[in-house]
PDB file of C-alpha atoms and ligand atoms in Angstrom:
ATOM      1  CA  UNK A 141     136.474 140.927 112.354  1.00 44.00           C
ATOM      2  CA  UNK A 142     135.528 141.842 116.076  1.00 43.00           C
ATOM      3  CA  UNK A 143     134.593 139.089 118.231  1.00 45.00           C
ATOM      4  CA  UNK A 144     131.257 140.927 118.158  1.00 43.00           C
ATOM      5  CA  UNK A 145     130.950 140.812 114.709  1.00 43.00           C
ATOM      6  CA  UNK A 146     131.852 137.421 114.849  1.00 42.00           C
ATOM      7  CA  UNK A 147     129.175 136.070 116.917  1.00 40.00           C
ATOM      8  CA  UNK A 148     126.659 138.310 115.112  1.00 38.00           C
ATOM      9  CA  UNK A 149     127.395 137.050 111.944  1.00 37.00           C
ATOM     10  CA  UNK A 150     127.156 133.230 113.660  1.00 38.00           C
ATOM     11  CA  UNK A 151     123.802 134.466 114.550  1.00 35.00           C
ATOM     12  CA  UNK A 152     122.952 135.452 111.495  1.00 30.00           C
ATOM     13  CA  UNK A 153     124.050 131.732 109.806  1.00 33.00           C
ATOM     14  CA  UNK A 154     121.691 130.552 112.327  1.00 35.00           C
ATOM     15  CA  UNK A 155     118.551 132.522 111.729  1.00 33.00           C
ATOM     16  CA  UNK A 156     119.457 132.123 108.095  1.00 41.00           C
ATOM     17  CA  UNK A 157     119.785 128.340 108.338  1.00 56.00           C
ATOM     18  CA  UNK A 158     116.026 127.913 109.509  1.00 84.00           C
ATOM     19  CA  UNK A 159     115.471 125.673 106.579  1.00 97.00           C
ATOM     20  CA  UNK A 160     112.892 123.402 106.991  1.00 98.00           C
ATOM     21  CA  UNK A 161     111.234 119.702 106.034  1.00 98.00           C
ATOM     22  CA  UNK A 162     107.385 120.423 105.913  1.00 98.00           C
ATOM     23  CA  UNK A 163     105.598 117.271 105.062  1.00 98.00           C
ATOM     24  CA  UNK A 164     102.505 116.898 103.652  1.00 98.00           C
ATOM     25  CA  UNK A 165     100.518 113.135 104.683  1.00 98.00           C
ATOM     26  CA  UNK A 166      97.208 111.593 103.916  1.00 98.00           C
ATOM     27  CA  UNK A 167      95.297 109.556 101.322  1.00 98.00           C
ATOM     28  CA  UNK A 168      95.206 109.994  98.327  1.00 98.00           C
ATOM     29  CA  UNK A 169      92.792 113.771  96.637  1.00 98.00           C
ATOM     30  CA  UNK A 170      93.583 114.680 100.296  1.00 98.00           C
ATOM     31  CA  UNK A 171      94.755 117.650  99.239  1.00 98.00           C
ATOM     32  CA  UNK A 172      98.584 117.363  99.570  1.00 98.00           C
ATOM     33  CA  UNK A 173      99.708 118.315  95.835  1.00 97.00           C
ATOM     34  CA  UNK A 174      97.691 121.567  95.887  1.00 98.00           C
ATOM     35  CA  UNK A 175      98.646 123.040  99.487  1.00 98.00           C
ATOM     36  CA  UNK A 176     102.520 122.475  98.911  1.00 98.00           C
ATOM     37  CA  UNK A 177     102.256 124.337  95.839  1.00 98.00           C
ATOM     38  CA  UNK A 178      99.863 127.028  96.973  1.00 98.00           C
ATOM     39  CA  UNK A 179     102.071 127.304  99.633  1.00 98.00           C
ATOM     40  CA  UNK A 180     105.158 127.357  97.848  1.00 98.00           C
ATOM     41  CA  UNK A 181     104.506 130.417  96.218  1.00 98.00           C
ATOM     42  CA  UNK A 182     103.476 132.276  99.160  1.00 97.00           C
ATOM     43  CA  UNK A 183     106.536 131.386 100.776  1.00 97.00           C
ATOM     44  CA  UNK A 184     108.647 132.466  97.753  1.00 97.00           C
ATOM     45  CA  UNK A 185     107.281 135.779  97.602  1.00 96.00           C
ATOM     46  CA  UNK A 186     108.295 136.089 100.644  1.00 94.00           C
ATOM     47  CA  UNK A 187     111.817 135.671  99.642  1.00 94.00           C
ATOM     48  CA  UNK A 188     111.737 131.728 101.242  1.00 95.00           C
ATOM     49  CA  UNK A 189     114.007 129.469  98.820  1.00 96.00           C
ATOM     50  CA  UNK A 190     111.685 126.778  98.496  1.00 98.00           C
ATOM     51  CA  UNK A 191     111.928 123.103  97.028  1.00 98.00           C
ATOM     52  CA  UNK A 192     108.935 120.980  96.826  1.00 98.00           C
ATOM     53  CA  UNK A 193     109.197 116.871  96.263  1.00 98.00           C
ATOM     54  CA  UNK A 194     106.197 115.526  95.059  1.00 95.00           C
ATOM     55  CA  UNK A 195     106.162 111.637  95.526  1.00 88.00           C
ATOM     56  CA  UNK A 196     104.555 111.175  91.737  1.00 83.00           C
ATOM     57  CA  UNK A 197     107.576 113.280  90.260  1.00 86.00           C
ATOM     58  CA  UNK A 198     110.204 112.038  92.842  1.00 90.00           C
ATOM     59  CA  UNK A 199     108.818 108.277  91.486  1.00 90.00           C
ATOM     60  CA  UNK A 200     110.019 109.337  88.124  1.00 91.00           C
ATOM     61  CA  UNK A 201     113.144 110.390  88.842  1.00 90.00           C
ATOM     62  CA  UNK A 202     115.107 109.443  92.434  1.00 90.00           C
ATOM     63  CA  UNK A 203     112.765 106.734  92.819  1.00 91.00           C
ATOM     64  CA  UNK A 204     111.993 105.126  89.286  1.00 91.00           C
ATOM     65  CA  UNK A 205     111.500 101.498  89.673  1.00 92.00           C
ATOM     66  CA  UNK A 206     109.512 101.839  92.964  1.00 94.00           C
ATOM     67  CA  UNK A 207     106.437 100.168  92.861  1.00 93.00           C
ATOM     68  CA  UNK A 208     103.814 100.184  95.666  1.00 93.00           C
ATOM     69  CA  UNK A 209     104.290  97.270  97.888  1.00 96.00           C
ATOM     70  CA  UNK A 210     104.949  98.494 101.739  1.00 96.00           C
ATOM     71  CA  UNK A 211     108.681  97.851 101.132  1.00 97.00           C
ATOM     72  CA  UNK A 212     108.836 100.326  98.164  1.00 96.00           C
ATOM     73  CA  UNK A 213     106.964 102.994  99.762  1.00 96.00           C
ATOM     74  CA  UNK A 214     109.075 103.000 102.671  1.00 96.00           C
ATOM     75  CA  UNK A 215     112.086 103.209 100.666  1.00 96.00           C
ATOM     76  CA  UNK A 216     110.285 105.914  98.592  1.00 96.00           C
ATOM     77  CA  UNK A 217     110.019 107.465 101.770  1.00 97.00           C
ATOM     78  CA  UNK A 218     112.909 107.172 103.382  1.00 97.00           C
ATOM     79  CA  UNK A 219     114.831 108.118 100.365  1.00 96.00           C
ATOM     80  CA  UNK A 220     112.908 111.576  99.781  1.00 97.00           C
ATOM     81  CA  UNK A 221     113.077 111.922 103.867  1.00 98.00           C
ATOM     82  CA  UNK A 222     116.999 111.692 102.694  1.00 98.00           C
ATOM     83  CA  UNK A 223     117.115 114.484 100.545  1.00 97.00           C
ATOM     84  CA  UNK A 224     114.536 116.398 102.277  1.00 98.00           C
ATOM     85  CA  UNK A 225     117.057 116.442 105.299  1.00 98.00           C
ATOM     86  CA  UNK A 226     119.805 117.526 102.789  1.00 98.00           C
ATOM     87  CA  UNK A 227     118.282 120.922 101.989  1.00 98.00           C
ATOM     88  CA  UNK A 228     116.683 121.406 105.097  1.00 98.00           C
ATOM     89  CA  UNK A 229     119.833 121.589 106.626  1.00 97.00           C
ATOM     90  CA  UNK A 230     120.813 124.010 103.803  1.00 96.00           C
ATOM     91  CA  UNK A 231     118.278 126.321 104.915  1.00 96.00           C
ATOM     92  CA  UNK A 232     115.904 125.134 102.039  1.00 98.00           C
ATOM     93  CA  UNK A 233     112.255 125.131 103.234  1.00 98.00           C
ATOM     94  CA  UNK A 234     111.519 121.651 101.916  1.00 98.00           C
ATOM     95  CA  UNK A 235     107.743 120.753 101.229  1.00 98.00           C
ATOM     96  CA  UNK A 236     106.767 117.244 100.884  1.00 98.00           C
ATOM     97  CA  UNK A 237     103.512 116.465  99.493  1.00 98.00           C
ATOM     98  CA  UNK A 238     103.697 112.668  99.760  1.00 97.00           C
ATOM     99  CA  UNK A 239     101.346 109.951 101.312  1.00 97.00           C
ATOM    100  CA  UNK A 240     103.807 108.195 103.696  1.00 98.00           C
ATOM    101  CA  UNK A 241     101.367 105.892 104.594  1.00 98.00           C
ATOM    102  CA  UNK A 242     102.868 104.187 107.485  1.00 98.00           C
ATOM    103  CA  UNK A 243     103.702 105.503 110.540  1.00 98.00           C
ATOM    104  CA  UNK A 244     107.032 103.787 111.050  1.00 98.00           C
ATOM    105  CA  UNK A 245     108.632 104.881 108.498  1.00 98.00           C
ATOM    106  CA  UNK A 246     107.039 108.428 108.848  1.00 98.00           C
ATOM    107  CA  UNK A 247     109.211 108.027 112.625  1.00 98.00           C
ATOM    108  CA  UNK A 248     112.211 106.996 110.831  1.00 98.00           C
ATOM    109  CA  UNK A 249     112.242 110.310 108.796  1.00 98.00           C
ATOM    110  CA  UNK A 250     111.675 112.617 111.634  1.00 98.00           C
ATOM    111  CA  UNK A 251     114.481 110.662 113.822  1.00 98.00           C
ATOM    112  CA  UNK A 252     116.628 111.161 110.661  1.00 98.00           C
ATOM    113  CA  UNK A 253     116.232 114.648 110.535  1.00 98.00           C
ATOM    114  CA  UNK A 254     116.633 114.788 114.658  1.00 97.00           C
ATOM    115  CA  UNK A 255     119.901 112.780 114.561  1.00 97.00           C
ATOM    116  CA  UNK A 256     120.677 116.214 112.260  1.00 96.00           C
ATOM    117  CA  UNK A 257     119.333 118.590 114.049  1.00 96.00           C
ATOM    118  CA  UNK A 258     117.699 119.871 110.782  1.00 97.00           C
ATOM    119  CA  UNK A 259     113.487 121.078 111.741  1.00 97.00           C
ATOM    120  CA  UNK A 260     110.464 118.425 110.084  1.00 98.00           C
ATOM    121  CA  UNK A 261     106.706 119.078 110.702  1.00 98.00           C
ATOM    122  CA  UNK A 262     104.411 116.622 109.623  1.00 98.00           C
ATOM    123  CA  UNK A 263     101.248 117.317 109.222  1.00 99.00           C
ATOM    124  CA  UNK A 264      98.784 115.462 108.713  1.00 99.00           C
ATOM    125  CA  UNK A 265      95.560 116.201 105.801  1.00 98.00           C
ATOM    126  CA  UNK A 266      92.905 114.279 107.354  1.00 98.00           C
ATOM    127  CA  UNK A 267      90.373 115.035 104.682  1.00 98.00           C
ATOM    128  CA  UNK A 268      88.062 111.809 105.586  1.00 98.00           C
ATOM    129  CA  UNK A 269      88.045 108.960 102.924  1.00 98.00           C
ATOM    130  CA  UNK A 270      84.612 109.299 101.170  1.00 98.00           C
ATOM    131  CA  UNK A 271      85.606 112.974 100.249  1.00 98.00           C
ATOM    132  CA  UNK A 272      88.925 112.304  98.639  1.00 98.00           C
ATOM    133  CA  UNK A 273      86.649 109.013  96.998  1.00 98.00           C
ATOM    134  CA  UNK A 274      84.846 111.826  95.901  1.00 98.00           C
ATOM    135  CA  UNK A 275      87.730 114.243  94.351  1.00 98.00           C
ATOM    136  CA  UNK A 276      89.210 111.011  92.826  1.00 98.00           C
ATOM    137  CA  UNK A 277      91.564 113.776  90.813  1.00 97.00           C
ATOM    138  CA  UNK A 278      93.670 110.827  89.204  1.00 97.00           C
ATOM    139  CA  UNK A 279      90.251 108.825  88.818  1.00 98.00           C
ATOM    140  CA  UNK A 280      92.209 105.957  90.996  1.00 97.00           C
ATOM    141  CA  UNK A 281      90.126 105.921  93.698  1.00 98.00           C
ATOM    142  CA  UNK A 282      87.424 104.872  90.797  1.00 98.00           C
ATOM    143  CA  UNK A 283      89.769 101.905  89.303  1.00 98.00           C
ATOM    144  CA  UNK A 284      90.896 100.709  92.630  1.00 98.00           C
ATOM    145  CA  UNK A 285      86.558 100.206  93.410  1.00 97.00           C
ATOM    146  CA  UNK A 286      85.798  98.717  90.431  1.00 97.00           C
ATOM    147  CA  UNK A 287      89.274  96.541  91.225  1.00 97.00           C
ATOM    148  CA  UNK A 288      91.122  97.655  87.800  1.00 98.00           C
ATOM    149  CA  UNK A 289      93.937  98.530  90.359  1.00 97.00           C
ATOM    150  CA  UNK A 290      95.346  96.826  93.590  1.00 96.00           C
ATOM    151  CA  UNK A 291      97.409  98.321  96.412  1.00 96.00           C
ATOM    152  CA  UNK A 292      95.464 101.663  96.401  1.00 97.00           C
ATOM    153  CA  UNK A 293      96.199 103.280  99.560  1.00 98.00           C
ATOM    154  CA  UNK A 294      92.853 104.054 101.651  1.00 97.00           C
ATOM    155  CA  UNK A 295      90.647 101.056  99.568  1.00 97.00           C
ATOM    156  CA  UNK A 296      92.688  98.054  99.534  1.00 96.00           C
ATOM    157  CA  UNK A 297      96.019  98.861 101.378  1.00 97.00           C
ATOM    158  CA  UNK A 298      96.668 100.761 104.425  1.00 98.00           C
ATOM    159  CA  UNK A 299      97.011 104.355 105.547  1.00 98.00           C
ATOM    160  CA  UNK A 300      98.550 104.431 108.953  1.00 98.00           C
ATOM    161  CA  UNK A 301      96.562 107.619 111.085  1.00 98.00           C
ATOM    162  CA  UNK A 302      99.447 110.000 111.925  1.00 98.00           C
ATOM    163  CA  UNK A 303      99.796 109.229 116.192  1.00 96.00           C
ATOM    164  CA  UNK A 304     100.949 112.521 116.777  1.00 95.00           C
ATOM    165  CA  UNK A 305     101.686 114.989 113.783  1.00 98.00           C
ATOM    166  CA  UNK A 306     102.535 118.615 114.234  1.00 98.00           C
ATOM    167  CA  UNK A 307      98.905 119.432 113.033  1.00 98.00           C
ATOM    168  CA  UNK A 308      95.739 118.524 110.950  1.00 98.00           C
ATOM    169  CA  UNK A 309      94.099 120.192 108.489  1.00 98.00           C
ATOM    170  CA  UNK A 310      90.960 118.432 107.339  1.00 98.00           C
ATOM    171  CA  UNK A 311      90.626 120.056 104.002  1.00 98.00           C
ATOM    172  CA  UNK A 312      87.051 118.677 103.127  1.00 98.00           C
ATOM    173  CA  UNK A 313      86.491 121.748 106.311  1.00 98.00           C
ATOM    174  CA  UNK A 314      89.168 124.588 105.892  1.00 98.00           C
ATOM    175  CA  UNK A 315      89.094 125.769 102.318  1.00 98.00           C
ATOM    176  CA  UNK A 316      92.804 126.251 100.527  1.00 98.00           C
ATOM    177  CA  UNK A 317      93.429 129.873 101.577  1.00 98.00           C
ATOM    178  CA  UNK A 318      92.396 128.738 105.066  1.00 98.00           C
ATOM    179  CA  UNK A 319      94.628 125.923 104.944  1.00 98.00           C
ATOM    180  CA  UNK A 320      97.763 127.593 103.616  1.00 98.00           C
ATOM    181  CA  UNK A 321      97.331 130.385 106.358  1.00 98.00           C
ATOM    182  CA  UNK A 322      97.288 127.287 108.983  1.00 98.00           C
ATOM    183  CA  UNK A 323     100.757 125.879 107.472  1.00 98.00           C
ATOM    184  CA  UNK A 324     101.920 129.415 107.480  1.00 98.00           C
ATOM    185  CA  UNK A 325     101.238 129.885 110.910  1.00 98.00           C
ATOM    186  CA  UNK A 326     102.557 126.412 112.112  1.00 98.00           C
ATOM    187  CA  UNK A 327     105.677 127.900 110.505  1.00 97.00           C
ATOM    188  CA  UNK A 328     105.854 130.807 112.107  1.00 96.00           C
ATOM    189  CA  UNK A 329     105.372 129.622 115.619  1.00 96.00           C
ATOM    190  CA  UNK A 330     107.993 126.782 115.725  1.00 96.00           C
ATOM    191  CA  UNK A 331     110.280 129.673 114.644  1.00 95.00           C
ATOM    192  CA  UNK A 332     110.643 128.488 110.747  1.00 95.00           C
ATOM    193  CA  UNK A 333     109.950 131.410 109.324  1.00 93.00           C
TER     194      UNK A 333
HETATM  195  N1  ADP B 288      91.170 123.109 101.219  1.00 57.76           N
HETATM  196  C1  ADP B 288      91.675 122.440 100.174  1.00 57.76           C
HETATM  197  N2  ADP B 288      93.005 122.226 100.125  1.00 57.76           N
HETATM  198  C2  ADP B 288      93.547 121.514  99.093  1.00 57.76           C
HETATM  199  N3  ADP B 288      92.848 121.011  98.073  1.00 57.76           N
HETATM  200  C3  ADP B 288      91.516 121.201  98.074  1.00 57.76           C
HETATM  201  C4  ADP B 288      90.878 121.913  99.122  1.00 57.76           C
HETATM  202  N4  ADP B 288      89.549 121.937  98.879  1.00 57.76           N
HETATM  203  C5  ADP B 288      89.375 121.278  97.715  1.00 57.76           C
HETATM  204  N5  ADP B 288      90.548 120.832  97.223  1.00 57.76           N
HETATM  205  C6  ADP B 288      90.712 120.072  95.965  1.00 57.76           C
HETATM  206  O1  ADP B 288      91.095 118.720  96.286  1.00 57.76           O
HETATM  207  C7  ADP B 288      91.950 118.206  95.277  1.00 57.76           C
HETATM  208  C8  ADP B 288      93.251 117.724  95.943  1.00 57.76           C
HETATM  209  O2  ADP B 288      94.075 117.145  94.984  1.00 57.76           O
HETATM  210  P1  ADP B 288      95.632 116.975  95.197  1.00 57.76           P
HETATM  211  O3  ADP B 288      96.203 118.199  95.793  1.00 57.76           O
HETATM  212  O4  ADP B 288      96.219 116.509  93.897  1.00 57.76           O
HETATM  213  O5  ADP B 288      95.663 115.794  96.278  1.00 57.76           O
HETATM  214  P2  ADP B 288      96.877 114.859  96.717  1.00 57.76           P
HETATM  215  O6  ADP B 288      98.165 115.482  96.269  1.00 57.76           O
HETATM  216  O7  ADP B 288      96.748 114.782  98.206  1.00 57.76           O
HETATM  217  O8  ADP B 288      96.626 113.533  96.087  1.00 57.76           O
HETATM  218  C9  ADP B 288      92.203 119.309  94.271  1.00 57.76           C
HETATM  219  O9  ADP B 288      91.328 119.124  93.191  1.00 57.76           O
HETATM  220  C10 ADP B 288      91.832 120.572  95.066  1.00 57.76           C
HETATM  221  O10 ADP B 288      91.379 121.601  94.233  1.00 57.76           O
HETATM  222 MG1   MG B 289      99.689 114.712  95.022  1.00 57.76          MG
END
């Protein structure tokens, strides 16, 4: 192999490698769940090897035994931040439709991934409280009023406002198609795609 080729085919590994942690915050109905996938298939037609951890299937499975106090989600966090990185770095484009509720711990994952040098954009669904109340698609939000359930995040335990996320969509405003075209062009300006 030429040195040319050499360095082009270096190249290539890089452009290749432009996997990619894409994570998906806010309260619960926000909207999380149905983007990633939406967006997931978009993104494989395109030819994009996709992987998408959803924090109720991840709680199943990497996480079973997690409950919901602020230690467990963290480590639900941190741990799905861990494997996020993993593929990322693999050139996976990694979608992570999980509430993260607290913004330390949403730090922690992007310094992980930084300490890497493996790409995260968070972004944050800011779809306002009473409209996810509203969508209730798990009927929680109805449980955790009528106090059948505790440590619902939004009602009666916290949900830490992203400080500075990559971008917002407020879903309850941009309609799905809207709102995967934003993601997709998030994407494609930081060079992900
Ligand atoms: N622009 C939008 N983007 C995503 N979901 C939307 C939008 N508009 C309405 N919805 C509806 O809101 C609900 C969001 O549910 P889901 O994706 O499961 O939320 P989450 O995963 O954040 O808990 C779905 O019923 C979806 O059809
Ligand atoms: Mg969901």
């Amino acid at each position: 192999m030429t040195s040319a080729q050499t360095v082009a085919s270096a190249n290539r590994g890089a452009t290749v490698g432009n996997g990619t942690t894409l994570w998906l915050t806010g309260l619960p109905s926000a909207g999380k769940t149905t983007l990633a996938l939406a967006l997931a298939r978009v993104l494989r037609e395109r030819g994009a090897d996709v992987e998408v951890l959803d924090g109720d299937e991840v709680r199943t499975h990497l996480s079973a035994g997690l409950g919901f106090t602020r230690q467990d989600r963290e480590t639900q966090v941190t741990r799905i931040g861990y494997v996020a990185e993993l593929l990322a770095r693999h050139g996976v484009i990694v979608l992570v439709p999980v509430i993260a509720p607290y913004q330390d711990a949403r730090d922690k994952v992007r310094a992980h991934h930084e300490s890497h040098g493996t790409a995260i954009l968070q972004v944050h669904l800011s779809t306002p409280l009473e409209v996810c109340a509203e969508r209730d698609v798990k009927g929680l939000y109805a449980k955790a009023f009528r106090g059948e359930i505790s440590a619902m995040t939004g009602v009666d335990d916290p949900y830490e406002i992203p400080v500075d996320p990559d971008l917002r969509i407020d879903t309850s405003t941009l309609d799905q198609e809207t709102s995967v075209a934003a993601l997709i062009g998030l994407l494609l300006e930081r060079g992900r795609l």
